[in-house]
Short mmCIF file of C-alpha atoms and ligand atoms in Angstrom, two decimals:
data_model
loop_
_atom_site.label_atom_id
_atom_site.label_comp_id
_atom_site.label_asym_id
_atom_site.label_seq_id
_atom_site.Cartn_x
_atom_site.Cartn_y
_atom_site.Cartn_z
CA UNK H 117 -16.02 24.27 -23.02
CA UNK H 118 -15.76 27.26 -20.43
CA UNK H 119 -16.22 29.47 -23.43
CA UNK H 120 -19.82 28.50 -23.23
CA UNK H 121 -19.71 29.91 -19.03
CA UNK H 122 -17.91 32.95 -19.80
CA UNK H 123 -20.58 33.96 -22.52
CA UNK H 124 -23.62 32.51 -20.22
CA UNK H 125 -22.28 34.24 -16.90
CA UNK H 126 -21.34 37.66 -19.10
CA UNK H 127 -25.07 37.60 -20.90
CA UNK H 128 -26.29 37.12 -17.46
CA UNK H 129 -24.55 39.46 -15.93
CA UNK H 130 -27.39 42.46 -16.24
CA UNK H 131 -29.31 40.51 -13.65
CA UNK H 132 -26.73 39.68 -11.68
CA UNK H 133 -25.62 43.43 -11.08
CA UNK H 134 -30.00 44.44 -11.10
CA UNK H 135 -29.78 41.67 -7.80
CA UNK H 136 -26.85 43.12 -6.14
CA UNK H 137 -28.38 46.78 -6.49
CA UNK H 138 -31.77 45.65 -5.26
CA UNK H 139 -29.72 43.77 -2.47
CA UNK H 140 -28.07 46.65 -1.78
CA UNK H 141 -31.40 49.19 -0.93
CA UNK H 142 -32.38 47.06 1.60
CA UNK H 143 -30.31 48.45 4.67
CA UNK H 144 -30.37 45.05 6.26
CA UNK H 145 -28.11 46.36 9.07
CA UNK H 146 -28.06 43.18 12.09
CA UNK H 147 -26.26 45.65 14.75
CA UNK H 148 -28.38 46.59 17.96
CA UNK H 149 -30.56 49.54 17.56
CA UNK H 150 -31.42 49.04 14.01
CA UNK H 151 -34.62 47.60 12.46
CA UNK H 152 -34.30 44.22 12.39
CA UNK H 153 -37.35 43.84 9.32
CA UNK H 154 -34.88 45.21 7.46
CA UNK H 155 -32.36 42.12 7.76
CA UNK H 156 -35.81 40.10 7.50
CA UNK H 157 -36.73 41.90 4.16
CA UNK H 158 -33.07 40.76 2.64
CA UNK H 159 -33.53 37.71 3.83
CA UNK H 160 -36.66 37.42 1.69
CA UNK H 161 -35.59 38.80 -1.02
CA UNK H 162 -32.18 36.82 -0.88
CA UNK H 163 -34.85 33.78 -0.78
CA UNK H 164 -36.73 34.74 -3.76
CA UNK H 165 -33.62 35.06 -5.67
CA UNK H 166 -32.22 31.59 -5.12
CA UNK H 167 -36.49 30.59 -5.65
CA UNK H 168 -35.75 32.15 -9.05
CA UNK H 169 -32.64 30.54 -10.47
CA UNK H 170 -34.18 26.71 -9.23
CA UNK H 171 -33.20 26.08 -5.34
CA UNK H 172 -35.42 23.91 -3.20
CA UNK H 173 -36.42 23.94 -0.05
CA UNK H 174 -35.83 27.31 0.01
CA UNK H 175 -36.63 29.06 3.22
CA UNK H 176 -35.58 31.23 5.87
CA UNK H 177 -33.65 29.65 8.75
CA UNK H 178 -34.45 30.91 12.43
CA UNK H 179 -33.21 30.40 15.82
CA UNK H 180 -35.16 32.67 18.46
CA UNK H 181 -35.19 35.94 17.49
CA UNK H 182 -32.08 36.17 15.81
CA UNK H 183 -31.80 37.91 12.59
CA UNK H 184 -32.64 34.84 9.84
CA UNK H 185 -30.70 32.93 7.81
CA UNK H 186 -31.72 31.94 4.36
CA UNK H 187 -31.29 28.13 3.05
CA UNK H 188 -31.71 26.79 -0.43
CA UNK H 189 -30.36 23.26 -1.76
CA UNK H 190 -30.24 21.60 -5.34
CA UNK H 191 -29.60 17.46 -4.15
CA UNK H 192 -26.64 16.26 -5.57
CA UNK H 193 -26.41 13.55 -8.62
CA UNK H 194 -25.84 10.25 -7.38
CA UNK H 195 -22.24 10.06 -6.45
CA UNK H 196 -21.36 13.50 -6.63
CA UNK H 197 -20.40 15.78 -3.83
CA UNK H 198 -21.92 18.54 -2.49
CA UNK H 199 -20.93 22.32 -2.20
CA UNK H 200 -21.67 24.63 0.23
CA UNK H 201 -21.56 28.19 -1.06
CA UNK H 202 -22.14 30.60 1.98
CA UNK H 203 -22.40 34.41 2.30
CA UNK H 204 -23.99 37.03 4.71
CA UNK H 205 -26.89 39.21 3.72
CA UNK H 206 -26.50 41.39 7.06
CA UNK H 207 -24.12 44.34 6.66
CA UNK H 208 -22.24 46.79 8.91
CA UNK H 209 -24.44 50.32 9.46
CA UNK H 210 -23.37 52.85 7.32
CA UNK H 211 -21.03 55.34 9.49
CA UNK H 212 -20.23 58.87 8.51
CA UNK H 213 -18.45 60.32 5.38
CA UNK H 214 -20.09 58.92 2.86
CA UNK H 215 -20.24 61.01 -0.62
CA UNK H 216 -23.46 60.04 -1.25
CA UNK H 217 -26.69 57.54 -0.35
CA UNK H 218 -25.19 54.94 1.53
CA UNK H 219 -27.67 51.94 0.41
CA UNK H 220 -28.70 53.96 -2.71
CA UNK H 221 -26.12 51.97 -5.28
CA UNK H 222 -24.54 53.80 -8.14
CA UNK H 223 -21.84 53.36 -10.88
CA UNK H 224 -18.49 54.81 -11.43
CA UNK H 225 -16.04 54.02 -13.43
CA UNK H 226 -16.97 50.54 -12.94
CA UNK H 227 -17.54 50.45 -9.62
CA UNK H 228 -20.86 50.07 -7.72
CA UNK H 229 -20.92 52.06 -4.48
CA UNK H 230 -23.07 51.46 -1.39
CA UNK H 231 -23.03 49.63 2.00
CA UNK H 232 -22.78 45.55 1.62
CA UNK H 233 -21.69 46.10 -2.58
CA UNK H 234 -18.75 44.06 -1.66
CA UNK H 235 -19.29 42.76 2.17
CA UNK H 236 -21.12 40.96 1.71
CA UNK H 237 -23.67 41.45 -0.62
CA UNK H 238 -21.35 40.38 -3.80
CA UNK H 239 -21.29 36.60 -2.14
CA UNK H 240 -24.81 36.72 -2.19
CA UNK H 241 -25.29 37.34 -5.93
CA UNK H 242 -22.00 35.25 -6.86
CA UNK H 243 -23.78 32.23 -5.62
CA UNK H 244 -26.99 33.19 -7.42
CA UNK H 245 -25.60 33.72 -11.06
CA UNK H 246 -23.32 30.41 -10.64
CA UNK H 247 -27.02 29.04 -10.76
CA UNK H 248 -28.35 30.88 -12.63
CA UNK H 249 -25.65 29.60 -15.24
CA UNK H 250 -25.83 26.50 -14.53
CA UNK H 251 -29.77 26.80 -15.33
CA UNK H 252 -30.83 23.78 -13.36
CA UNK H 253 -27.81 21.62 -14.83
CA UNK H 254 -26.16 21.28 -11.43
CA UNK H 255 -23.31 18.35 -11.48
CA UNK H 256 -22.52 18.61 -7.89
CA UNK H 257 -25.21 19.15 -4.82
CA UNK H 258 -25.06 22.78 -3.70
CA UNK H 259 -26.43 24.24 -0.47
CA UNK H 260 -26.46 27.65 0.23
CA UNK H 261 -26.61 29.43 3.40
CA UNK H 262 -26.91 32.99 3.62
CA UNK H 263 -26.15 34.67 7.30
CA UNK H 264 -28.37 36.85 8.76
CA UNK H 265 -25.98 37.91 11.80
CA UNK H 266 -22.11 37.70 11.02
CA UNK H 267 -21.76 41.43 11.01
CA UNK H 268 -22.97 41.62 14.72
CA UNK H 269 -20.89 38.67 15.52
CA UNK H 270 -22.77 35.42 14.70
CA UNK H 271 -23.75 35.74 18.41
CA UNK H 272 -26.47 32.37 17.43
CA UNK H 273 -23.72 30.43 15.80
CA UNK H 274 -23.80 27.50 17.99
CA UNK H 275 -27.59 27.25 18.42
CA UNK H 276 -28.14 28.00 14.90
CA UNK H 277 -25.62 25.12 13.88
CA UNK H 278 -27.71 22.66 16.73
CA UNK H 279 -31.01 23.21 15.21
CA UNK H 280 -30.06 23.49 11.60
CA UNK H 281 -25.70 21.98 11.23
CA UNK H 282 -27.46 18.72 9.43
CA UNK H 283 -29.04 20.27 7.09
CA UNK H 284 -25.37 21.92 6.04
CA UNK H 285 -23.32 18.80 5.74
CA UNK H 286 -21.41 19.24 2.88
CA UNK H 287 -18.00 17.78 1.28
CA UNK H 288 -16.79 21.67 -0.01
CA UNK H 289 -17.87 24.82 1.75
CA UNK H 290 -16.80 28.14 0.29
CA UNK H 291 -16.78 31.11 2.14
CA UNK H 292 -17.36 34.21 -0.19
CA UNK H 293 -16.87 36.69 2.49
CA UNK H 294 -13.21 37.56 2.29
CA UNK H 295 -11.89 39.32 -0.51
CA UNK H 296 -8.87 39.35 -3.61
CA UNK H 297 -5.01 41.21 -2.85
CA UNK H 298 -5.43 43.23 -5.80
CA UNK H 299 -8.29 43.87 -8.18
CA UNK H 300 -7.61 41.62 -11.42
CA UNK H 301 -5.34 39.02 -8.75
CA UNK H 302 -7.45 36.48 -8.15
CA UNK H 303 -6.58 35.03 -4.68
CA UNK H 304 -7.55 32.47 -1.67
CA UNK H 305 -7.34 33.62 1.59
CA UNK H 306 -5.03 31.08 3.42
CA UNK H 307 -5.50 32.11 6.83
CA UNK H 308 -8.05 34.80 9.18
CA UNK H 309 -7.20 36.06 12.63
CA UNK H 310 -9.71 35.65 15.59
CA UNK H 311 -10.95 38.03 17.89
CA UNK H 312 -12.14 38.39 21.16
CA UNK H 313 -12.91 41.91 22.90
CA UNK H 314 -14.17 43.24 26.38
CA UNK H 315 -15.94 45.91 28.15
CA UNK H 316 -13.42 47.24 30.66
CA UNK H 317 -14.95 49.49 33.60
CA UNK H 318 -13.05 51.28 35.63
CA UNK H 319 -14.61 53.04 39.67
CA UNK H 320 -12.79 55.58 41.80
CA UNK H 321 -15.58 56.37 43.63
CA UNK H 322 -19.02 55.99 44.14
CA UNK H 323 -20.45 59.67 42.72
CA UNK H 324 -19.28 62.28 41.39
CA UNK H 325 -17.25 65.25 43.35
CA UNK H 326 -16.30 68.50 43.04
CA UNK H 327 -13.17 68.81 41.03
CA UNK H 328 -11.92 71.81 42.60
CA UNK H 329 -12.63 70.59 46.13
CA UNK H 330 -10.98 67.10 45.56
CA UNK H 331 -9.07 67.28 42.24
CA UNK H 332 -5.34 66.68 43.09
CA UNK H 333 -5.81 64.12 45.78
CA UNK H 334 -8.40 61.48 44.28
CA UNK H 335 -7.84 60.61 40.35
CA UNK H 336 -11.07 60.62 38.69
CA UNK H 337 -11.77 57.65 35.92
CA UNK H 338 -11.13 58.87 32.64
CA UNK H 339 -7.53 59.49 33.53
CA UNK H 340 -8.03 56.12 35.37
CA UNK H 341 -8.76 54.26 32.52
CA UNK H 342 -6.63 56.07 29.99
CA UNK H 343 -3.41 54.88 31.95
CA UNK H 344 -4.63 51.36 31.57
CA UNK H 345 -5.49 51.77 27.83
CA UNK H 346 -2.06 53.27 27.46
CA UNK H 347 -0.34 50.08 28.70
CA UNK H 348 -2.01 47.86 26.41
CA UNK H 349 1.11 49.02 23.98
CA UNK H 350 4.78 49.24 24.68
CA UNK H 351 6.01 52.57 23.34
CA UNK H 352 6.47 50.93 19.69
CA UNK H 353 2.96 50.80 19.11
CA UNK H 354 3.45 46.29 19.75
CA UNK H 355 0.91 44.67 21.79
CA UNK H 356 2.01 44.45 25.30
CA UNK H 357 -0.53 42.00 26.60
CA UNK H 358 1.87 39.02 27.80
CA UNK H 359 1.53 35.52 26.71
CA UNK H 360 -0.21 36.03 22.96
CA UNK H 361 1.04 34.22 19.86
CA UNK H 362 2.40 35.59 16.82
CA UNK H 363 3.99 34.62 13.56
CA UNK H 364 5.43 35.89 10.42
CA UNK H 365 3.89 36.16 6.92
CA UNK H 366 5.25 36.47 3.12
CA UNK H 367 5.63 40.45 2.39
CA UNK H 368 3.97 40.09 -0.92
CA UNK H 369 4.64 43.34 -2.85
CA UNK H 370 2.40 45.25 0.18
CA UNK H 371 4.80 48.67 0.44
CA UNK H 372 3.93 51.04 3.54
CA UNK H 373 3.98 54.01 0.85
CA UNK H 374 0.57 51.81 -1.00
CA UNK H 375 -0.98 50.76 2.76
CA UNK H 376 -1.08 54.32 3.73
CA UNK H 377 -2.79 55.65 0.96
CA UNK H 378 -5.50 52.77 0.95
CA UNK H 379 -5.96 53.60 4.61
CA UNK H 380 -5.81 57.24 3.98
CA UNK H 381 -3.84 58.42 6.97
CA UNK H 382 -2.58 61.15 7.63
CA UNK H 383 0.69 62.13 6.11
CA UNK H 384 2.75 62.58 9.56
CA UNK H 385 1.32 59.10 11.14
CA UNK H 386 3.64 57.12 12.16
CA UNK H 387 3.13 53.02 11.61
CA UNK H 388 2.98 50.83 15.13
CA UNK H 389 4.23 47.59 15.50
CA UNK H 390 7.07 45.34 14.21
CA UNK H 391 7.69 43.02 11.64
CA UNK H 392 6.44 43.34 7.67
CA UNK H 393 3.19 44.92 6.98
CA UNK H 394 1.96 41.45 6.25
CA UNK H 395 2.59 40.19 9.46
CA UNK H 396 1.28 42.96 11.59
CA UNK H 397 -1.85 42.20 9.48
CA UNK H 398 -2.64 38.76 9.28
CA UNK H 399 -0.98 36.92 11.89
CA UNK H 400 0.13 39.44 14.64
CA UNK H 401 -2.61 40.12 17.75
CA UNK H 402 -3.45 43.52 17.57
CA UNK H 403 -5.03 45.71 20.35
CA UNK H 404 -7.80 48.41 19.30
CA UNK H 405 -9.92 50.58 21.65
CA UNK H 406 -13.29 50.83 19.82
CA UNK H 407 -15.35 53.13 21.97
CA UNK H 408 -15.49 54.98 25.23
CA UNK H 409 -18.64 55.65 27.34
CA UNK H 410 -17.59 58.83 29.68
CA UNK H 411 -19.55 61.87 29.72
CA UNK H 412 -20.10 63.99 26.59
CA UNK H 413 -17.67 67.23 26.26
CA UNK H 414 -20.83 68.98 26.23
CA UNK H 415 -22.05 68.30 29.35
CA UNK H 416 -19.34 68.56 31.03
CA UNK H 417 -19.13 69.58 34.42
CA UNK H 418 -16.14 71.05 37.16
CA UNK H 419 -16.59 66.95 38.72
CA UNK H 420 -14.39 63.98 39.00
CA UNK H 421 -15.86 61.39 36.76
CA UNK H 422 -16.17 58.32 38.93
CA UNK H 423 -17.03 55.58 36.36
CA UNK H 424 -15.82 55.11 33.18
CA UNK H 425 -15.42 52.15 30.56
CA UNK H 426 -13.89 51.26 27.03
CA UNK H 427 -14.36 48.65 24.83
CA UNK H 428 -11.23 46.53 23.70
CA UNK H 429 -10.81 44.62 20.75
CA UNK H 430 -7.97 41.81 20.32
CA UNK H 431 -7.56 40.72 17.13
CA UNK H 432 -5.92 37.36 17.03
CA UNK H 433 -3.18 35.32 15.37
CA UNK H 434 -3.62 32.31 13.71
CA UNK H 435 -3.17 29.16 15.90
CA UNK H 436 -3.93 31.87 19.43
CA UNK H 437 -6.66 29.84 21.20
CA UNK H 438 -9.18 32.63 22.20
CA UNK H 439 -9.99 31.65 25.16
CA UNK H 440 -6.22 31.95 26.27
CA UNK H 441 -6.29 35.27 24.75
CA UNK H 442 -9.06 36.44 26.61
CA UNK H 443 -7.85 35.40 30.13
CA UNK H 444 -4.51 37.00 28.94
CA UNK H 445 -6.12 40.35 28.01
CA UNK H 446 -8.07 39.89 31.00
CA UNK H 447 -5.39 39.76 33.75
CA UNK H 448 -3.69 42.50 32.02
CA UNK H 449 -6.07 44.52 32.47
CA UNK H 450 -6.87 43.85 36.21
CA UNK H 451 -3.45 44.03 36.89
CA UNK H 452 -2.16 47.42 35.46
CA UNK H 453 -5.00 49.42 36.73
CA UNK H 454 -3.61 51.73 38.43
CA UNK H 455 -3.94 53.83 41.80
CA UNK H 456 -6.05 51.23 43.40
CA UNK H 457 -9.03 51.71 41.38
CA UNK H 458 -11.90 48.99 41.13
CA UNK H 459 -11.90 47.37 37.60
CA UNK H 460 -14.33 45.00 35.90
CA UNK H 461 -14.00 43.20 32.67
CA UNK H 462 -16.79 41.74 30.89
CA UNK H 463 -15.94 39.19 28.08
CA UNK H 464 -17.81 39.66 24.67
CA UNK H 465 -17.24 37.86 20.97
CA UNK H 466 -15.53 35.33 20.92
CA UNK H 467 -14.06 34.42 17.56
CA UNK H 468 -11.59 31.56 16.57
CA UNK H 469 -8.85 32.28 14.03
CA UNK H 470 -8.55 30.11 10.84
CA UNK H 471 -5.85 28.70 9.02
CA UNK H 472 -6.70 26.73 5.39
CA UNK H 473 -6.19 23.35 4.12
CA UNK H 474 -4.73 23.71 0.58
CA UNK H 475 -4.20 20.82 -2.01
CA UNK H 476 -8.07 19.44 -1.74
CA UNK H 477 -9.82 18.94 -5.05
CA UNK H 478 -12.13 22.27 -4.21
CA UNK H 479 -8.90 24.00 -4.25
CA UNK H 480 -8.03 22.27 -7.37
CA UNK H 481 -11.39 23.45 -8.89
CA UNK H 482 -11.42 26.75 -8.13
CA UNK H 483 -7.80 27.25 -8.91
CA UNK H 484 -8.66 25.86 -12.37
CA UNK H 485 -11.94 28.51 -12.25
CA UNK H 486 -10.00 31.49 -11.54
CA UNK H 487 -7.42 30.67 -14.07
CA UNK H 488 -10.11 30.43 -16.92
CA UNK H 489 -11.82 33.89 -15.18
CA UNK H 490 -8.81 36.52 -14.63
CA UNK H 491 -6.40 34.13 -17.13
CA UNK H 492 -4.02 33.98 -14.38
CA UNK H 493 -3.18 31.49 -11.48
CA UNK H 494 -4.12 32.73 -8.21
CA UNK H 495 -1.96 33.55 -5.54
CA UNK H 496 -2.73 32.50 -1.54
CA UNK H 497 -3.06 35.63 0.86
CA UNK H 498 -4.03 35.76 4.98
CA UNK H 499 -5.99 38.43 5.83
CA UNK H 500 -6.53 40.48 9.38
CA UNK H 501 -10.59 40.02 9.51
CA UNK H 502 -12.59 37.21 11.40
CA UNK H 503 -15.28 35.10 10.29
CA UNK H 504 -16.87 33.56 13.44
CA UNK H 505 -18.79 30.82 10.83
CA UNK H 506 -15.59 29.11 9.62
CA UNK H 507 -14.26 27.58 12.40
CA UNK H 508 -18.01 26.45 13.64
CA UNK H 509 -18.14 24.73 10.49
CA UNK H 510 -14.72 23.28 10.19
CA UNK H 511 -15.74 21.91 13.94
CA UNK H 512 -19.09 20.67 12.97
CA UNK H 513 -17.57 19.37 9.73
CA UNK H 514 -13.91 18.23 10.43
CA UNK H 515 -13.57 16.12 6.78
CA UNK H 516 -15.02 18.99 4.88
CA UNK H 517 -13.02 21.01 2.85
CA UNK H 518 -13.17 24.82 3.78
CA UNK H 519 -12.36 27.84 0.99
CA UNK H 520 -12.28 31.02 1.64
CA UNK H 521 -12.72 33.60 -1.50
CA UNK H 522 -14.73 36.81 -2.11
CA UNK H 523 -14.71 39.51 -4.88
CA UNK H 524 -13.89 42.35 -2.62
CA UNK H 525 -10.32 44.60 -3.69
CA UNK H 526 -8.32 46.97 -2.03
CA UNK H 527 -10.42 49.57 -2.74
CA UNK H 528 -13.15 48.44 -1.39
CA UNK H 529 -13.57 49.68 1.67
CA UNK H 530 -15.64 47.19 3.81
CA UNK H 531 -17.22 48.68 7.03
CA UNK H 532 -16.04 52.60 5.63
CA UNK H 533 -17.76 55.02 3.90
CA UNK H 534 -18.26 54.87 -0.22
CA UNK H 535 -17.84 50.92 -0.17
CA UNK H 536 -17.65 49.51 -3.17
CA UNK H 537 -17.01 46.65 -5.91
CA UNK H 538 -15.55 46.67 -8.72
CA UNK H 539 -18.34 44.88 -11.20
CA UNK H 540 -15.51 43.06 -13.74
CA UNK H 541 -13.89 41.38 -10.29
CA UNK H 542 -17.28 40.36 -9.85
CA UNK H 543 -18.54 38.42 -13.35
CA UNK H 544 -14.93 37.14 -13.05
CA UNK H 545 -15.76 35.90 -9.67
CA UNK H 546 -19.21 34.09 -10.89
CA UNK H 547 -17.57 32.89 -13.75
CA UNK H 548 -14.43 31.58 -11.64
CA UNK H 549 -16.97 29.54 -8.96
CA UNK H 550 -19.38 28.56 -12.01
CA UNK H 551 -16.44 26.64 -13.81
CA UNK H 552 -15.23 25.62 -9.88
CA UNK H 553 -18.75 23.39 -9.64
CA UNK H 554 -18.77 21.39 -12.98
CA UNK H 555 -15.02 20.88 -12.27
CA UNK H 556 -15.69 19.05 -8.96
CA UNK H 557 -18.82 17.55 -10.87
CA UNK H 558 -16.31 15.98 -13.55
CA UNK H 559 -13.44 15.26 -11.10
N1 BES Q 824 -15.90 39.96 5.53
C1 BES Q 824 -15.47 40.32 6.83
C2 BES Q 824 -14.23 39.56 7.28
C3 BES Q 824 -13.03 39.84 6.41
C4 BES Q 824 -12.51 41.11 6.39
C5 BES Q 824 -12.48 38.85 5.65
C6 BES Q 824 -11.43 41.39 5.57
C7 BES Q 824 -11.41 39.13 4.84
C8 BES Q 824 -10.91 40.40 4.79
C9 BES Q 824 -16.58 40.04 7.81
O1 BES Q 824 -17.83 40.41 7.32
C10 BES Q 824 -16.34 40.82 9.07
O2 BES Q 824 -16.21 42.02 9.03
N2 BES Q 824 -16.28 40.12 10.19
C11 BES Q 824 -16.22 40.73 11.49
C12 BES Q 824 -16.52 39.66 12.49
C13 BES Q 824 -16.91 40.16 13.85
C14 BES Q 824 -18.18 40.96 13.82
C15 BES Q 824 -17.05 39.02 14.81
C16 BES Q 824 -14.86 41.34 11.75
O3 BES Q 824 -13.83 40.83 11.31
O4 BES Q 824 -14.84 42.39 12.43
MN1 MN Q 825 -18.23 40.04 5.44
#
């Protein structure tokens, strides 16, 4: 019987791939400063797709003037349940050190390269070809709800689930925005750390001074504030912000000597941290600075910088409330400033970890879809990235049943330069969630 997908999805599978690629040269970037028509054009064209392959009610969803989503439903048969399939159309803005046209896609060696190929573009066209296989033969309701914003952190997520949460009710949702452990392995992510991050600003004095006149008895703010960034670690590279939770996860066959070269660092860098790799991954809190606003080297002057301000990034363990983790980062940092100088800190995302339900019968169906797609069983991972949507929806929808998969690898590079996807993972991956439906239609 799934003979008959695996042909259907693979003779399909030009248009799938023709989707992705025209998916992909739409820079539908949802940070500040970038055209938001863009992320309205890939909504659109997102909508025409699931138009194409027999959704109704298609349409975009909006809230204000936040980047759309885009909604499309097929009702289910009378007592069957319904599946929600989300992605995100939005995708992180291309960065430097690319090899070639960021959101111009191209082959090699059977990878497609360009921004949003794998995050999260592929969960876009995964959902499209399961219906387009299923050719209007649905046994289970779907929904499917394709984000507009998660890149720039879902910052609508509650309003968007007021005005629209009903229309999502659903007894399955799977999340195709996280990714496999290796490329032929297919896998369910198990768990997702949270995130919170700040703005910390940091005053000596109220201009600037001459630094010859003054230097040696004032401290001016960069130094300032690069004492307090420095204390956010102990001298092990571990997070030294008090009071955060932590925890321990299976090694897998991860080996430092195969993390460094996916992460490409250089050869004398030393690792920071304790504990396995997996650990320090998925389910330790790590601290990152993520930018600095201080004056440019080039217009530098012989002054003492008075104001200066990072931005701080605390990814979270499973089961670390974020709220906690906040105030905890928080007092840290207004109490080890040092010398005396003033110090704000200004609260940004806010993102709840996640930690996944196995044993319920979408787990069961996709278990049984990936073992007909990659011919193996799959094997449960955590991983270190946030999705702000899953918690909002386990919250709005505490007896659904949350998945999280994706057809990403570990060379695929999400948020770098030269993303890709590797175009077998991903007819596996339509063929895996394709058998996944009619199984939950039959159980
Ligand atoms: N797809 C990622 C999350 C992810 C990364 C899942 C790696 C599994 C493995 C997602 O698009 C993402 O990058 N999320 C942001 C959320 C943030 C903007 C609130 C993240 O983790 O930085
Ligand atoms: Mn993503």
């Amino acid at each position: 019987m799934y003979e008959e997908i695996v042909s259907t999805v693979t003779s399909q599978f030009a248009a799938t791939r023709t989707d992705l690629e025209d998916l992909v040269r739409i820079p539908s970037v949802s940070a500040p400063e970038y055209d938001p028509a863009e992320v309205v054009r890939s909504a659109e064209a997102a909508a025409h797709l699931l138009e194409a392959v027999g959704m109704q009610d298609v349409g975009l969803l909006r809230v204000g003037d936040a980047h759309p989503a885009v909604f499309g439903e097929i009702p289910a048969p009378p007592g069957a349940p319904t599946v929600l399939l989300y992605a995100h159309h939005d995708v992180q803005p291309p960065g430097d050190g690319w090899t070639a046209e960021p959101f111009e896609p191209r082959e090699q060696d059977g990878r497609l390269y360009g921004r949003g190929t794998s995050d999260d573009k592929s969960g876009v066209v995964m959902h499209v070809a399961t219906l387009r296989a299923l050719d209007g033969t649905v046994p289970v309701g779907v929904k499917v709800i394709l984000e507009g914003e998660e890149e720039s952190g879902s910052a609508h997520l509650d309003e968007f689930l007021a005005s629209h949460g009903a229309a999502l009710a659903a007894d399955v949702i799977v999340i195709a925005d996280s990714g496999n452990w290796r490329t032929g392995l297919p896998s369910f992510t198990t768990s997702l750390r949270g995130l919170v991050d700040c703005v910390v600003e940091v005053r000596t004095k109220q201009h600037a001074v001459h630094s010859g006149m003054y230097g040696g008895v004032f401290p001016e703010a960069l130094t300032t504030l690069s004492r307090l960034i420095a204390t956010l670690h102990d001298d092990r590279g571990k997070v030294a912000v008090a009071g955060l939770v932590g925890g321990d996860a299976d090694p897998l066959d991860l080996t430092e000597e195969e993390l460094r070269s996916q992460v490409a660092v250089h050869d004398t860098l030393e690792t920071i941290g304790t504990g396995t790799l997996t650990s320090r991954l998925w389910r330790q809190p790590a601290v990152s600075v993520l930018a600095i606003d201080a004056p440019r080297i080039s217009d530098a002057v012989n002054a003492l910088v008075p104001v200066a301000r990072a931005k701080v990034s605390l990814r979270l363990a499973p089961g670390q409330d974020p709220d906690e983790a906040m105030g905890a980062l928080r007092e840290h940092l207004e109490s080890n400033t040092p010398w005396g100088a003033q110090v704000t800190v200004t609260p940004g995302s806010v993102v709840h970890s996640f930690e996944l339900d196995t044993g319920g019968p979408g787990y069961s169906a996709f278990s049984e879809g990936f073992r007909q797609a990659w011919g193996r069983a799959p094997i449960e991972v955590g991983q270190g990235g946030s999705i702000p949507f899953v918690a909002a929806f386990s919250a709005a929808f505490p007896t659904a049943e949350i998945l999280l998969t994706g057809v990403g690898d570990e060379k695929s590079r999400a948020h770098g330069p030269d993303e890709s996807l590797d175009l077998e993972e991903l007819r596996r991956g339509c063929i895996a969630q394709t058998v996944a439906l009619i199984e939950l239609g039959t159980s």
